[in-house]
XYZ file of C-alpha atoms in Angstrom:
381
model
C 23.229 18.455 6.869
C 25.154 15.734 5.163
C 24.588 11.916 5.297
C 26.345 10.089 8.134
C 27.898 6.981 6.944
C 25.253 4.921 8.519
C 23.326 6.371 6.145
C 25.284 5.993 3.223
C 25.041 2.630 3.873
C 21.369 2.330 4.445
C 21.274 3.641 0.653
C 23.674 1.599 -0.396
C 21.743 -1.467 0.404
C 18.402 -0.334 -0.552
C 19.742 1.005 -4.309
C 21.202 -2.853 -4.376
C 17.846 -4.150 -3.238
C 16.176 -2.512 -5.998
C 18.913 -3.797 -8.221
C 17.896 -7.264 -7.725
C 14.038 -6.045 -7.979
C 14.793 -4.954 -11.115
C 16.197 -8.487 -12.208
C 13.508 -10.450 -10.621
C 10.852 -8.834 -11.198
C 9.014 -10.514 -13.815
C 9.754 -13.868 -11.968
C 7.897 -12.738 -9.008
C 5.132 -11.564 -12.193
C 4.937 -14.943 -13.458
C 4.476 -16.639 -10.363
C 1.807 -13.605 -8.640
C 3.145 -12.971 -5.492
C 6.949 -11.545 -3.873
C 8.456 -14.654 -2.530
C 9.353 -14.986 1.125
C 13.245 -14.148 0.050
C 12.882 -11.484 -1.219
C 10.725 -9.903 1.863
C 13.079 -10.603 4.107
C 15.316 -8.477 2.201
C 12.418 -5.568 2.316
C 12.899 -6.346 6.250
C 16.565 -6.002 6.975
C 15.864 -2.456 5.234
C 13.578 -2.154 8.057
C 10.387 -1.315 5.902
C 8.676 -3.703 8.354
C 9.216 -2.363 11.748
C 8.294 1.039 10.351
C 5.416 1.211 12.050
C 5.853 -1.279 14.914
C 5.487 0.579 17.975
C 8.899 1.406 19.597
C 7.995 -0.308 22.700
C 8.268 -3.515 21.002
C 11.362 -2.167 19.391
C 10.008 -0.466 16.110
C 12.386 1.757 14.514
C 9.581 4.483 13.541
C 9.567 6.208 10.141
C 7.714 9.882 9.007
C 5.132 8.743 7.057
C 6.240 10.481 4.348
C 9.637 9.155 4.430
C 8.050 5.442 4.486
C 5.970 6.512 1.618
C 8.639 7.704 -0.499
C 10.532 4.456 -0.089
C 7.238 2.728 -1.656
C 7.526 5.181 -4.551
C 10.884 4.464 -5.273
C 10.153 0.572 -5.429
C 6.990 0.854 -7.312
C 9.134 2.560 -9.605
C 11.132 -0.464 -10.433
C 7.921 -2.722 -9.771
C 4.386 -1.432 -8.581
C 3.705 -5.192 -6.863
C 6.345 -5.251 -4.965
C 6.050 -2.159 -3.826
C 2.038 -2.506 -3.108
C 3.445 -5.513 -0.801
C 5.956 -3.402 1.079
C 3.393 -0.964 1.672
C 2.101 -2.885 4.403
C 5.009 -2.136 6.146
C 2.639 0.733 7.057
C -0.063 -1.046 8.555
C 0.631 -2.345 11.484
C -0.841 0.910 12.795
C -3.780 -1.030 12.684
C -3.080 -2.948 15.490
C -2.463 -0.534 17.889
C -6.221 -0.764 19.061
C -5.423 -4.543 20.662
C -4.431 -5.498 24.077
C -1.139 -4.620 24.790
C -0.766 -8.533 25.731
C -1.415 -9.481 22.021
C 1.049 -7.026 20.639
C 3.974 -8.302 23.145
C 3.264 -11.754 21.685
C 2.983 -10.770 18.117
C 6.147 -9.034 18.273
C 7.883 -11.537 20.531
C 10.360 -12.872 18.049
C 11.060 -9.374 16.709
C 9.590 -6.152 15.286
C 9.865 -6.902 12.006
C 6.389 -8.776 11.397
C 4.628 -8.698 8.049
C 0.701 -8.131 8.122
C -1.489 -9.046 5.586
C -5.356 -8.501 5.170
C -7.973 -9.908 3.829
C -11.219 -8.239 5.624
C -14.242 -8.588 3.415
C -16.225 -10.336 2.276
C -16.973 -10.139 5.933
C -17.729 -13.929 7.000
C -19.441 -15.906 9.456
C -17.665 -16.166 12.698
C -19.985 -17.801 15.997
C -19.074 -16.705 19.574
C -17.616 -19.646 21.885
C -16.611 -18.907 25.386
C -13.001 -17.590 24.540
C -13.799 -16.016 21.044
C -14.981 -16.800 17.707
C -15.724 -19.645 15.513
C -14.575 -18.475 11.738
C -15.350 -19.913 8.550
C -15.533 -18.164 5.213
C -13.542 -16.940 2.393
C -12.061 -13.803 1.970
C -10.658 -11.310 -1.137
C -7.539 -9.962 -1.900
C -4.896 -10.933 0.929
C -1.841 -9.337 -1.166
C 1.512 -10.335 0.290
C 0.193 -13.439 1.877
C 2.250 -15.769 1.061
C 4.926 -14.459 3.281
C 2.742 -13.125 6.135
C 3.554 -13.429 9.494
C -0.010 -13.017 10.397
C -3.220 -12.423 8.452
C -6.729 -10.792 9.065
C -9.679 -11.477 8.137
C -13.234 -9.642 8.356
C -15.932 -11.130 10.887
C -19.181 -9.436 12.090
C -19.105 -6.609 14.482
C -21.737 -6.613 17.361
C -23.337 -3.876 19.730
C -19.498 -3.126 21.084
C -18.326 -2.426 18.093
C -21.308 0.170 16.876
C -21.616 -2.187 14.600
C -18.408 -2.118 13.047
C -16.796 -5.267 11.358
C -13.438 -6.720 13.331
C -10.752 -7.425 11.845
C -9.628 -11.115 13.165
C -5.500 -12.135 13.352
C -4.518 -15.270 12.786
C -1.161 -17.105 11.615
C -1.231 -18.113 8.056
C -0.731 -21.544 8.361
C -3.796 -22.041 10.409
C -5.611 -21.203 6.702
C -5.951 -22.416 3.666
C -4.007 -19.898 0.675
C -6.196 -20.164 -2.839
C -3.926 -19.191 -5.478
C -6.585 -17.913 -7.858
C -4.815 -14.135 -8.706
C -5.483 -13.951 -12.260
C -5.268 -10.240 -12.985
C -4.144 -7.843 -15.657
C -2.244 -5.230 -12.801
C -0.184 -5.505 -9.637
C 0.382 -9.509 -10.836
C 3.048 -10.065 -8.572
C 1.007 -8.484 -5.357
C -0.236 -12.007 -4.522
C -3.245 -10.988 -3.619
C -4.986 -14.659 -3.382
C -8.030 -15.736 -1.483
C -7.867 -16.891 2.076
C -10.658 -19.879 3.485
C -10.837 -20.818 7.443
C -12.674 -23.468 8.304
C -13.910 -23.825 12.089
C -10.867 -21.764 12.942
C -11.077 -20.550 16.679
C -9.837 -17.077 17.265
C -9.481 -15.575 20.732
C -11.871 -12.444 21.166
C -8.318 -10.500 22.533
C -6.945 -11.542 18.820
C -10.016 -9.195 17.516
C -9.684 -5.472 16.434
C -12.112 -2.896 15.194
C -10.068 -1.378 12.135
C -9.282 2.600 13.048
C -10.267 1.574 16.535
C -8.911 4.147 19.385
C -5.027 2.998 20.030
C -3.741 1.938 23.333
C -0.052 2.923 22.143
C 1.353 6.620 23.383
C 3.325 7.734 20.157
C 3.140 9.991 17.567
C 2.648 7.678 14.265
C -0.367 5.886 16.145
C -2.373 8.990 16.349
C -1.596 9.554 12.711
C -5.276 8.258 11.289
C -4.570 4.781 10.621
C -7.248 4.617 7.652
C -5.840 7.210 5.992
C -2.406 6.169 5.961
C -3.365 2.896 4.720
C -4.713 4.832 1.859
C -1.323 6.410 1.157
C 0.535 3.774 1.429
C -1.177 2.512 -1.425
C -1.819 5.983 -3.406
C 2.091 6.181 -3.864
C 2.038 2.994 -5.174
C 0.334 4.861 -8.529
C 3.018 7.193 -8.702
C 6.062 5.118 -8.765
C 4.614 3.371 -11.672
C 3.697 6.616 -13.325
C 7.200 7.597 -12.884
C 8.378 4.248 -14.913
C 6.197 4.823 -17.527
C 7.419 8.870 -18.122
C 11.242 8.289 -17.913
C 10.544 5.012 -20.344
C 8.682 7.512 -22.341
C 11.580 10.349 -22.019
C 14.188 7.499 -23.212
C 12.158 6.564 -26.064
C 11.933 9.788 -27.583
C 15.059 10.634 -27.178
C 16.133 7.367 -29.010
C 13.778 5.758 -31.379
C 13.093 6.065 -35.136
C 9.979 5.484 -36.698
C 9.764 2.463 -38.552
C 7.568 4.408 -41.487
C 9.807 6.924 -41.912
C 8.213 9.633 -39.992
C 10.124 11.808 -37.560
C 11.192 10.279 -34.342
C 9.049 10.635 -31.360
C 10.999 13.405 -29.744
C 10.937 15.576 -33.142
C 7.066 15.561 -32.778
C 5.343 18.545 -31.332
C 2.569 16.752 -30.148
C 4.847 13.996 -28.057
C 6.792 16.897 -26.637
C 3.870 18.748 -25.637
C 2.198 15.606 -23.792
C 4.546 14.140 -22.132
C 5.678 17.909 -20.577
C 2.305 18.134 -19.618
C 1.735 14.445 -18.116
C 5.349 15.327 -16.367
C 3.561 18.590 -14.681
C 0.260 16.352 -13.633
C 2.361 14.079 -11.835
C 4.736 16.569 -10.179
C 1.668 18.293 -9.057
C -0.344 15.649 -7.254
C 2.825 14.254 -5.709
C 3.446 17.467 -4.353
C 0.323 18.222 -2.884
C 0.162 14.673 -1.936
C 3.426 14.805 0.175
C 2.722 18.158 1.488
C -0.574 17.151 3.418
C 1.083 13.948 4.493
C 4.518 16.335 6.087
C 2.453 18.509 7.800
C 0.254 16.425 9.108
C 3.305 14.836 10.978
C 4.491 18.233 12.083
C 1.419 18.833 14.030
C 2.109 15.319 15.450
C 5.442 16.057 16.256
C 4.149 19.345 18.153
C 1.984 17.486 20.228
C -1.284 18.412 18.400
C -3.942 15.950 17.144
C -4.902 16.160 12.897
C -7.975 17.460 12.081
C -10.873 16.570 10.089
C -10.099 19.083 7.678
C -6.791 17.919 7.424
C -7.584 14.672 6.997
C -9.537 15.413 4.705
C -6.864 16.829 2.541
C -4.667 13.426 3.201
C -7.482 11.640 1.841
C -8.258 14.097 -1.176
C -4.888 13.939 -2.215
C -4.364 10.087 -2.008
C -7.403 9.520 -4.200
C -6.396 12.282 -6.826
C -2.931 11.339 -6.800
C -4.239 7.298 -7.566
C -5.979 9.271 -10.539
C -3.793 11.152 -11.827
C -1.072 8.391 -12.153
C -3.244 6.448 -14.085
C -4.161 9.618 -16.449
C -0.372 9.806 -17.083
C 0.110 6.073 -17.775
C -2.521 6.166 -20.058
C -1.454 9.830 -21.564
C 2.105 8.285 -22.309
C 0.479 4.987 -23.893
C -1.310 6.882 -26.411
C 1.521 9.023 -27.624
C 3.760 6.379 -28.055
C 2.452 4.682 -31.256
C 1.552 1.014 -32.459
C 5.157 -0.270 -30.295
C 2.986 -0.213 -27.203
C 0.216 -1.983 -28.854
C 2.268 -5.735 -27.890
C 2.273 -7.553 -24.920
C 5.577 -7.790 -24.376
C 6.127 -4.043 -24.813
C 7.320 -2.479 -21.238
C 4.610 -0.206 -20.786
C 1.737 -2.873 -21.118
C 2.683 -4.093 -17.188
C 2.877 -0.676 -16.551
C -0.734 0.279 -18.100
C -2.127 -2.899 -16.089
C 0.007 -1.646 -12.455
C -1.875 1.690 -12.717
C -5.218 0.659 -12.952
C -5.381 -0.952 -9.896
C -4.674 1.352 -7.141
C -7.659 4.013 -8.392
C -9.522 1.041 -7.831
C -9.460 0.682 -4.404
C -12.071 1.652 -2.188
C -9.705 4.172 -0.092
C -8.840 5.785 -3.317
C -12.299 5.490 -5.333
C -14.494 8.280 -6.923
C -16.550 8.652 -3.462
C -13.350 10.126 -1.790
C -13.350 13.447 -3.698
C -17.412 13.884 -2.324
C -16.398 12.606 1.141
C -13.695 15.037 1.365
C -15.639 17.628 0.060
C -18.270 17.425 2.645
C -15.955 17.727 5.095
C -13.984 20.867 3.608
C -17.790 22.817 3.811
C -18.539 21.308 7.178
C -20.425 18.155 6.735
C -19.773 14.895 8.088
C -18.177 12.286 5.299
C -20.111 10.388 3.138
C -18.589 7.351 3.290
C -17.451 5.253 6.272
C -14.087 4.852 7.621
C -12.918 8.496 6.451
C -10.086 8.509 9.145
């Protein structure tokens, strides 16, 4: 079937976007976070109502299809693309009172959410909520959130379970204090409430059982939060292999010695960190499709299937830093510098392996579950 023009369009507009990304991109490096300009770009390509629930006039996208348009950005830029990830995340909210939801997306579904859930802080009942101080880690793409959340204790309704706690940004104090060798630009700075009252119906257990009908919100809500951030990994991976096809296609060797494409060894590694990637990705987007098909048909995913979502996000995270790495030390003293295009590149894949959803402890957790055991670490789904 061929592309309607609407669609023609749509590309258009998102190859421009990524145009400009591709321009601006060590500005928004420099200064560690995606300005609010350039998200609202992100939402007029409607990354943001993604996952809004079409009730409150989200325009729903296949996860994989979402998670494809990541790639491609990471590709040009690995924080901006970890940033329009969270396009995918509103699933998390699908556990609140319909009531909040109408008022969060009351001036539109194109809201960006931002998190910042642990350290999990102090937060004392009153008679219409919580009281919340604390500080919290890692609130990437805060600075132009819509609305934030932040960890607070759970309690004998919860099992236990932390909430996650909405509130609008302004009502906190932003700490600039992102200082990091990868995803720079993600602006992933510290949040601090001070006797900040949040209304108990403002409160969410993350994963917590939906009370929206549709297909993507019984897609498992950890889990895609975990993609969403896996493809992140391969994007840059891509980068850093068609930088490293271009180079040795082009450049001499300042000693003399053949150019990099003329050596075996360079050949031979890059074909081989080409065939890693390919192979993860593939895997990775095959769990994801049919895990929407049995959606689509009405059927619930499984723990075993799941399981493979989660197995592949984690080893997909891996792998893309294994190919960064792999093309870093075939490509001789040039990448050594900081300035040198693969350095940013080197720093952008670390990060995502690093992430709890994509960690070591996924590959046991995952196992467990392929031989019939329960998962061995919380949150699995």
């Amino acid at each position: 079937m061929g592309k309607t023009q609407g669609d023609a369009a749509g590309g258009d507009a998102f190859d421009e976007m990524l145009a400009e990304l591709a321009e601006r991109r060590q500005e928004f490096r420099e200064q560690c976070y995606v300005p609010r300009d350039f998200v609202a770009r992100l939402k007029r390509l409607g990354l943001y109502r993604a996952s809004t629930p079409e009730r409150f006039g989200g325009e729903t996208l296949p996860p994989a299809e979402f998670l494809r348009k990541i790639e491609r950005i990471s590709a040009v830029d690995g924080s901006t693309g970890w940033v329009a990830s969270f396009g995918s995340q509103l699933v998390y909210l699908g556990s609140l009172p319909l009531e909040t939801q109408a008022e969060i997306y009351s001036d539109g579904p194109d809201v960006v959410f931002a998190g910042a859930l642990f350290p999990v802080q102090q937060a004392t009942p009153t008679e219409r909520g919580f009281l919340v101080n604390g500080r919290w880690k890692f609130a990437s793409g805060c600075m132009a959130a819509d609305i934030v959340c932040v960890g607070i204790p759970g309690d004998d309704s919860t099992s236990g379970r932390p909430r996650g706690a909405l509130v609008r940004p302004e009502r906190l104090e932003i700490v600039r204090d992102w200082d990091v060798v990868g995803m720079r630009g993600t602006g992933s700075f510290d949040l601090v409430a001070e006797d900040v009252e949040i209304g108990r119906e403002w409160t969410f257990i993350r994963g917590g059982e939906p009370v929206i009908d549709e297909p993507l919100y019984r897609y498992p809500a950890i889990t895609y939060a975990a993609q969403s951030l896996s493809v992140v990994s391969a994007g840059v991976a891509r980068a850093a292999l068609d930088f490293a096809e271009q180079e040795g296609a082009g450049r001499a060797s300042i000693t003399g010695a053949p150019g990099l494409a003329d050596r075996a060894y360079y050949r031979a590694g890059i074909a081989e960190a080409e065939a890693a990637l390919r192979s993860a990705r593939a895997y990775f987007y095959e769990a994801a499709d049919e895990a929407w098909r049995e959606l689509a048909a009405g059927r619930l995913v499984g723990d075993r299937h799941n399981a493979h979502m989660r197995l592949s996000a984690a080893h997909l995270a891996r792998t893309a830093s294994e190919v960064v790495h792999k093309v870093v030390s075939l490509s001789g003293t040039a990448a050594i510098y900081h300035d040198h295009p693969l350095q940013a590149l080197l720093g952008d894949a670390l990060v995502p392996q690093e992430h709890a959803f994509l960690s070591p402890a996924m590959y046991d957790a995952a196992g467990a579950v392929l031989m019939g055991r329960a998962p061995t670490v919380p949150a699995f789904r």
